Coordinates of C-alpha atoms and ligand atoms in Angstrom, one line a residue:
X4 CA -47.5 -19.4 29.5
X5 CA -46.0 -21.2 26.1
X6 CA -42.1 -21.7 26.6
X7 CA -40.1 -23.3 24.1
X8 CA -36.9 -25.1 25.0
X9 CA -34.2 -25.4 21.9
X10 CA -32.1 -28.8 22.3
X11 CA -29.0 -30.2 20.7
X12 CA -27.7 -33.8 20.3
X13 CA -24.1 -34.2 21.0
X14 CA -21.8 -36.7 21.2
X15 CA -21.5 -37.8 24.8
X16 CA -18.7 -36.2 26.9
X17 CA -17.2 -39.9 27.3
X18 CA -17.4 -40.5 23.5
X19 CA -13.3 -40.0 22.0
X20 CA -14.3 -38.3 18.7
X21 CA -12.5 -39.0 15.4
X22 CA -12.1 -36.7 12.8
X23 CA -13.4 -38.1 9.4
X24 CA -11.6 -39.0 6.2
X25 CA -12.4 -35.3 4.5
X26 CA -10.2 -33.6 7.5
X27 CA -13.5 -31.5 8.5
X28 CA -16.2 -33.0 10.0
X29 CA -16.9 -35.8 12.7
X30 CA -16.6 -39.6 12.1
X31 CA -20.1 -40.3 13.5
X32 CA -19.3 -44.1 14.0
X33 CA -19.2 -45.3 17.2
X34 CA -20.5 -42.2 18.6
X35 CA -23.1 -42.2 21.4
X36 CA -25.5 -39.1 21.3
X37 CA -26.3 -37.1 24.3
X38 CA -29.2 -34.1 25.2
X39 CA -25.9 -31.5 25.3
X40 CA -25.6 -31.1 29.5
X41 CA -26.7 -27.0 29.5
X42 CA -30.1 -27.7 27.4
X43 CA -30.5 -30.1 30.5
X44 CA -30.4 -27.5 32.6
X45 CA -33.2 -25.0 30.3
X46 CA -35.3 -28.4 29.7
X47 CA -35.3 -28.6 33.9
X48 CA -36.5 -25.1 34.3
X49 CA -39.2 -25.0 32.3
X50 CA -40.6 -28.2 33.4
X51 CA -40.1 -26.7 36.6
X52 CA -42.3 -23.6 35.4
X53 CA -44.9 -26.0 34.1
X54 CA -45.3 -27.6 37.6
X55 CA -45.1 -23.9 39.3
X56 CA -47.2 -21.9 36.7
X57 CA -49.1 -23.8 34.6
X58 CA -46.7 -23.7 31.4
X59 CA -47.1 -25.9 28.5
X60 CA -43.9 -26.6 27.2
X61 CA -42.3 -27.7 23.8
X62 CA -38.8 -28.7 22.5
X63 CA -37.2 -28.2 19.2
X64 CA -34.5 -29.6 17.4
X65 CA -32.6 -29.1 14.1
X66 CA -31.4 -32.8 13.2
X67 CA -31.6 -36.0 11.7
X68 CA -34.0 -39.1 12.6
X69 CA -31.8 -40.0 15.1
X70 CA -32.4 -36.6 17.3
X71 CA -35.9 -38.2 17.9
X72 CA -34.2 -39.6 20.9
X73 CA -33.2 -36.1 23.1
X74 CA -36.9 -35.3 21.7
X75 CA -38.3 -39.0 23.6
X76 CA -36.1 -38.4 26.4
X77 CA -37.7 -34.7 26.8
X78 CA -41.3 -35.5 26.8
X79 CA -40.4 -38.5 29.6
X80 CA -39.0 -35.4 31.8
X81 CA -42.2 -33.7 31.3
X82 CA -42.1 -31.6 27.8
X83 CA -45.6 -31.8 26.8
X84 CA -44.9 -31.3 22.7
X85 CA -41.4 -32.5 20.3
X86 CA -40.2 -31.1 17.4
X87 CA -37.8 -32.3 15.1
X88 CA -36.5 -29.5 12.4
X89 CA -35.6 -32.2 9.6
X90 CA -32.3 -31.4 8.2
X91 CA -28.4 -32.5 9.4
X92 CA -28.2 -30.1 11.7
X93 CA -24.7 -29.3 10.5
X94 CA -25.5 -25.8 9.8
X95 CA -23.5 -22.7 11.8
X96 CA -24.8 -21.2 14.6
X97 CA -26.7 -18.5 12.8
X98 CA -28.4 -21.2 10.7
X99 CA -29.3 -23.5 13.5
X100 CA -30.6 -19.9 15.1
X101 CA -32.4 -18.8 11.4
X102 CA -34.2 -22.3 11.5
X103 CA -35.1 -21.7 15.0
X104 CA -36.6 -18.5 14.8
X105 CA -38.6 -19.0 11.8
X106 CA -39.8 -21.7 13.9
X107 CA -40.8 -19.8 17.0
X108 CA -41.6 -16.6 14.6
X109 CA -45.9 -16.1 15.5
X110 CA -46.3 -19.3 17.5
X111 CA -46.6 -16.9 21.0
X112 CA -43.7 -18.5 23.1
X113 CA -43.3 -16.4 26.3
X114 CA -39.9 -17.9 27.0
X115 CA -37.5 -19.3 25.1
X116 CA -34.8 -21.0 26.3
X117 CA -31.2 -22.8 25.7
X118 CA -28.0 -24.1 26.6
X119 CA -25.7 -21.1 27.0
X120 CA -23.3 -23.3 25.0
X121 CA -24.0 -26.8 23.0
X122 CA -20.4 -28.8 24.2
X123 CA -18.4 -30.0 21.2
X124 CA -19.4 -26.4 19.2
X125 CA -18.8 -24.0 21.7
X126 CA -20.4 -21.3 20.1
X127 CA -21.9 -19.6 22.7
X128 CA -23.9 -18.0 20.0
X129 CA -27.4 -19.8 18.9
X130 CA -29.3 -18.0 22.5
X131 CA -28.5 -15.2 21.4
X132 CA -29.0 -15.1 17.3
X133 CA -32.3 -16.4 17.7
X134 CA -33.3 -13.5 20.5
X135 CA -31.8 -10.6 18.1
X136 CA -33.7 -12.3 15.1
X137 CA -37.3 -12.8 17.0
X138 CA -36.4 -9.1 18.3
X139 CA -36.7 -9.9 21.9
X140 CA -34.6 -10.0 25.2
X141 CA -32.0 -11.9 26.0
X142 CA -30.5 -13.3 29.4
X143 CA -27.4 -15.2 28.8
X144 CA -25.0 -18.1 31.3
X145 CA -28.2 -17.5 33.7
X146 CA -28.0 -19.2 37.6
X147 CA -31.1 -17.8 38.8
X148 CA -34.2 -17.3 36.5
X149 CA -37.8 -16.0 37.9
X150 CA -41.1 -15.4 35.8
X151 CA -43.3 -12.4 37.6
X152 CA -46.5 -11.9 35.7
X153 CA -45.4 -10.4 32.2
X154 CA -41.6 -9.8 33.4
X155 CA -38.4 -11.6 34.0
X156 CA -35.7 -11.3 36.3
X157 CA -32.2 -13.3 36.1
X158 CA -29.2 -13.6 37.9
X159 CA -26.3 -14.1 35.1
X160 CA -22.5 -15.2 36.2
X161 CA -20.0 -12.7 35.2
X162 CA -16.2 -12.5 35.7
X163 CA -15.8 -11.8 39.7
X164 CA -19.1 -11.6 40.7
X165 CA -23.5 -11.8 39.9
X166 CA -25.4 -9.4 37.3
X167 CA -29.2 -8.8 38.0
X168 CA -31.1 -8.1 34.4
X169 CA -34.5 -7.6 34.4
X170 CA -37.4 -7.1 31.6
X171 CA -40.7 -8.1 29.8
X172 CA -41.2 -11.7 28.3
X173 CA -40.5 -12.9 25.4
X174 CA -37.0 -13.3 26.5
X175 CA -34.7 -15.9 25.3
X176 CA -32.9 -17.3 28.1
X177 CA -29.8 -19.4 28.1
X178 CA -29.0 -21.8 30.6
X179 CA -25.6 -22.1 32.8
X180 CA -24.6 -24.8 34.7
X181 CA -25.7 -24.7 38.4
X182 CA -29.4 -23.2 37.4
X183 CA -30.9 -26.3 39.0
X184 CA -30.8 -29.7 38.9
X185 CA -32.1 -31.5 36.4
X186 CA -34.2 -34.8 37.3
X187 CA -34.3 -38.1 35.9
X188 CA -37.1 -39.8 33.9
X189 CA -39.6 -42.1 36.0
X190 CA -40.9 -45.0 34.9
X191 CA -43.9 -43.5 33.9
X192 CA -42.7 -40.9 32.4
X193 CA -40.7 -43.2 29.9
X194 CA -43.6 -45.2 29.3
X195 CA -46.0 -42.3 28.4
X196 CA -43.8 -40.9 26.1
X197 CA -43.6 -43.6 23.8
X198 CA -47.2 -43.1 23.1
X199 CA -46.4 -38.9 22.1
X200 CA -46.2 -37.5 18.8
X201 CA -42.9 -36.3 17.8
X202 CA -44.1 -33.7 14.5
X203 CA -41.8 -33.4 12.2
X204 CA -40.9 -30.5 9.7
X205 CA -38.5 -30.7 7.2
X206 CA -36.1 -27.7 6.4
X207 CA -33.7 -27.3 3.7
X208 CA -31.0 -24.8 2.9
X209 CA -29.6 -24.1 6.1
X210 CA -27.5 -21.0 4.6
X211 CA -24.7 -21.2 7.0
X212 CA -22.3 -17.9 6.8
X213 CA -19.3 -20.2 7.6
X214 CA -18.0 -24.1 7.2
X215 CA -15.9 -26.3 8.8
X216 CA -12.9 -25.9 6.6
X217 CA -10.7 -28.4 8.8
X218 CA -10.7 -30.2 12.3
X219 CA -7.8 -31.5 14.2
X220 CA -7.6 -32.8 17.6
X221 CA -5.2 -32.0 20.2
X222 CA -2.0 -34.1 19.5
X223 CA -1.9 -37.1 22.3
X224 CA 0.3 -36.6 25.1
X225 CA 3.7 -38.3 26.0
X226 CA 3.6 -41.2 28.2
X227 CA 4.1 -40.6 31.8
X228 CA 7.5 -41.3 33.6
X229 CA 8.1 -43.4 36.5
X230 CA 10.9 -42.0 39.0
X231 CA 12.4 -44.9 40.4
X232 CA 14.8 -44.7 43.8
X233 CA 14.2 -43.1 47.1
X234 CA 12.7 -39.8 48.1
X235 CA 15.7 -37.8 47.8
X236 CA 17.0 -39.1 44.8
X237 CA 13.9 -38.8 43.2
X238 CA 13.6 -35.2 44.1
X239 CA 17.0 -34.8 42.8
X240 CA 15.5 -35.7 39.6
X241 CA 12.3 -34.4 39.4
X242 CA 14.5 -31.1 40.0
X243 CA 17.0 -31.7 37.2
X244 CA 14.1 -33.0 34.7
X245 CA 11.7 -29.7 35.0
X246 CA 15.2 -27.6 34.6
X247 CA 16.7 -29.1 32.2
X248 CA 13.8 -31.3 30.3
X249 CA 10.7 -29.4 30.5
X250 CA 12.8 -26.1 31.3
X251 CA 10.0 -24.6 33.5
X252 CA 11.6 -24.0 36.8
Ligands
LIG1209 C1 -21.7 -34.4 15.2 C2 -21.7 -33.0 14.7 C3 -21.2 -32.8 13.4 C4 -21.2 -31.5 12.9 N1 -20.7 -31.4 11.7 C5 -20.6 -30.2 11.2 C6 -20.1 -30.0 9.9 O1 -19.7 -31.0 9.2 N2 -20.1 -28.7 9.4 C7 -20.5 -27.7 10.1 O2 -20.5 -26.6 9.6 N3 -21.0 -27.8 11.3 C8 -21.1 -29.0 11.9 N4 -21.5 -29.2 13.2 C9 -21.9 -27.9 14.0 C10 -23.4 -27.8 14.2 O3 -24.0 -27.4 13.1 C11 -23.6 -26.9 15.4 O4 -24.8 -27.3 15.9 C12 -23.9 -25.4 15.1 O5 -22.8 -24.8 14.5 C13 -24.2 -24.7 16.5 O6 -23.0 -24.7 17.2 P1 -22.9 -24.8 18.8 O7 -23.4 -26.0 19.4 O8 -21.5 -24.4 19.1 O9 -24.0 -23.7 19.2 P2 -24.1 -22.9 20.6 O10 -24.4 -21.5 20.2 O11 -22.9 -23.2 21.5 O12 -25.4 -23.6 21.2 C14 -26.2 -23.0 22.2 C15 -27.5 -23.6 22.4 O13 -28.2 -23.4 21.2 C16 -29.1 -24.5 21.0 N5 -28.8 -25.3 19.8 C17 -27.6 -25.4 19.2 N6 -27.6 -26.3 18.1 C18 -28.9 -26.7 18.0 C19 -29.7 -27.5 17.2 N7 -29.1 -28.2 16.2 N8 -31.0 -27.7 17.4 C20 -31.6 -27.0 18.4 N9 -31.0 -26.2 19.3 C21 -29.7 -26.0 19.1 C22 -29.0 -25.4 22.2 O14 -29.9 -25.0 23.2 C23 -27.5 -25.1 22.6 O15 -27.3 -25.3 24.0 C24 -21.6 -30.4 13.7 C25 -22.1 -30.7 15.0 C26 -22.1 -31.9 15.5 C27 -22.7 -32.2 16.9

């Protein structure tokens, strides 16, 4: 079984972006890259199908030089190839997807899979491009995922309750949080995978559909206020200041 896992570097979850001088893109100083959390989740289920089924496993990403490191940290988890797609991986969602499939396009993968979401992006939208483009199925924000022979079967979260979807492989799966838990590198592991090959292929003309045309970030809260006196009093005015102040009650 040949399953490919799709990853994306993103700033980590600590990190307080900045928006750059041009208004529309990211001030990458400063910035400390990250595997995005739900690819975690995809990279620890197909390890996890390696160990169970004999899989052989790859990882692929559209970025820079510097995307080399979610690629390193992948094979110390147990990814057995890397690939970086060479370009700045600023592309939409459909280009990122386009780049992917052309990738995956006649190399056999049985399973594909993904974040259901990269974090800072939020598209939501990569999973399933790249299934409709490879013409296969698709199970998206999966909990439960299990591999029977030639067919799938995965237990998606919906609003109020669980959705069974089954089907034959290829499917392109994406990941939710809660699918498993992912592991840490060993030792070992981080030691062997300095020795692996990372291949590299460039790509060029990402053909986006859409831009960033601007990027703001949420304006910055108002200092808290201290309440001073005792507990009546300062009932008194919390009262007065979410009826008069915040007018909320
Ligand atoms: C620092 C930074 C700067 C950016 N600057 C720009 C910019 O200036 N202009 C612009 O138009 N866009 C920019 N982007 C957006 C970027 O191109 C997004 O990767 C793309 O739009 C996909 O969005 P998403 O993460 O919301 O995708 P989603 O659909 O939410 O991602 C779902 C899943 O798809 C896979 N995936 C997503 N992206 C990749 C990838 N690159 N390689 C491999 N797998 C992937 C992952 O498994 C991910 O979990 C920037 C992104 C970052 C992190």
């Amino acid at each position: 079984m040949k399953i490919l896992v799709a990853l994306k570097q993103v700033p980590d979850t600590e990190t307080k972006v900045k928006v750059a001088a041009d208004g529309k893109s990211l001030d990458p100083a400063d910035v400390k890259w990250i595997t995005s959390p739900y690819d975690e989740y995809a990279l620890e289920e197909a390890i996890r199908l390696k160990e169970s089924a004999q899989a052989e496993v790859t990882v692929v990403t559209v970025g820079d030089d510097k995307a080399k490191d979610i690629l390193r940290n992948a094979l110390a988890l147990g990814a057995d190839n890397a690939v970086l797609l060479k370009g700045d991986g600023h592309g939409d969602a459909l280009a990122i997807a386009s780049l992917l499939a052309a990738y995956a396009k006649d190399k056999g993968f049985d399973l594909i899979f993904a974040g259901n979401k990269g974090i800072g992006g939020d598209n939501a939208a990569v999973g399933p491009m790249l299934a409709e483009l490879l013409g296969v199925a698709q199970a998206n924000v999966v909990l439960k995922f299990e591999v029977t022979g030639t067919t799938f079967k995965a237990e998606r979260e919906i609003e109020g309750g669980t959705e069974v979807v089954e089907g034959n492989l290829p499917v392109v799966m994406t990941a939710q949080k809660g699918l498993n838990e992912p592991r840490y590198a060993s030792l070992k592991g981080i030691m062997a995978a300095k020795k692996k090959t990372i291949e590299e292929v460039e790509v060029a003309g990402l053909g986006a559909a859409t831009t960033w045309s601007a990027l703001t970030l949420p304006p910055s809260r108002p200092e808290g206020r201290k309440i001073e006196g005792d507990a009546a009093s300062q009932a008194k005015s919390l009262i007065g200041l979410l009826k008069d102040e915040a007018k909320v009650i």
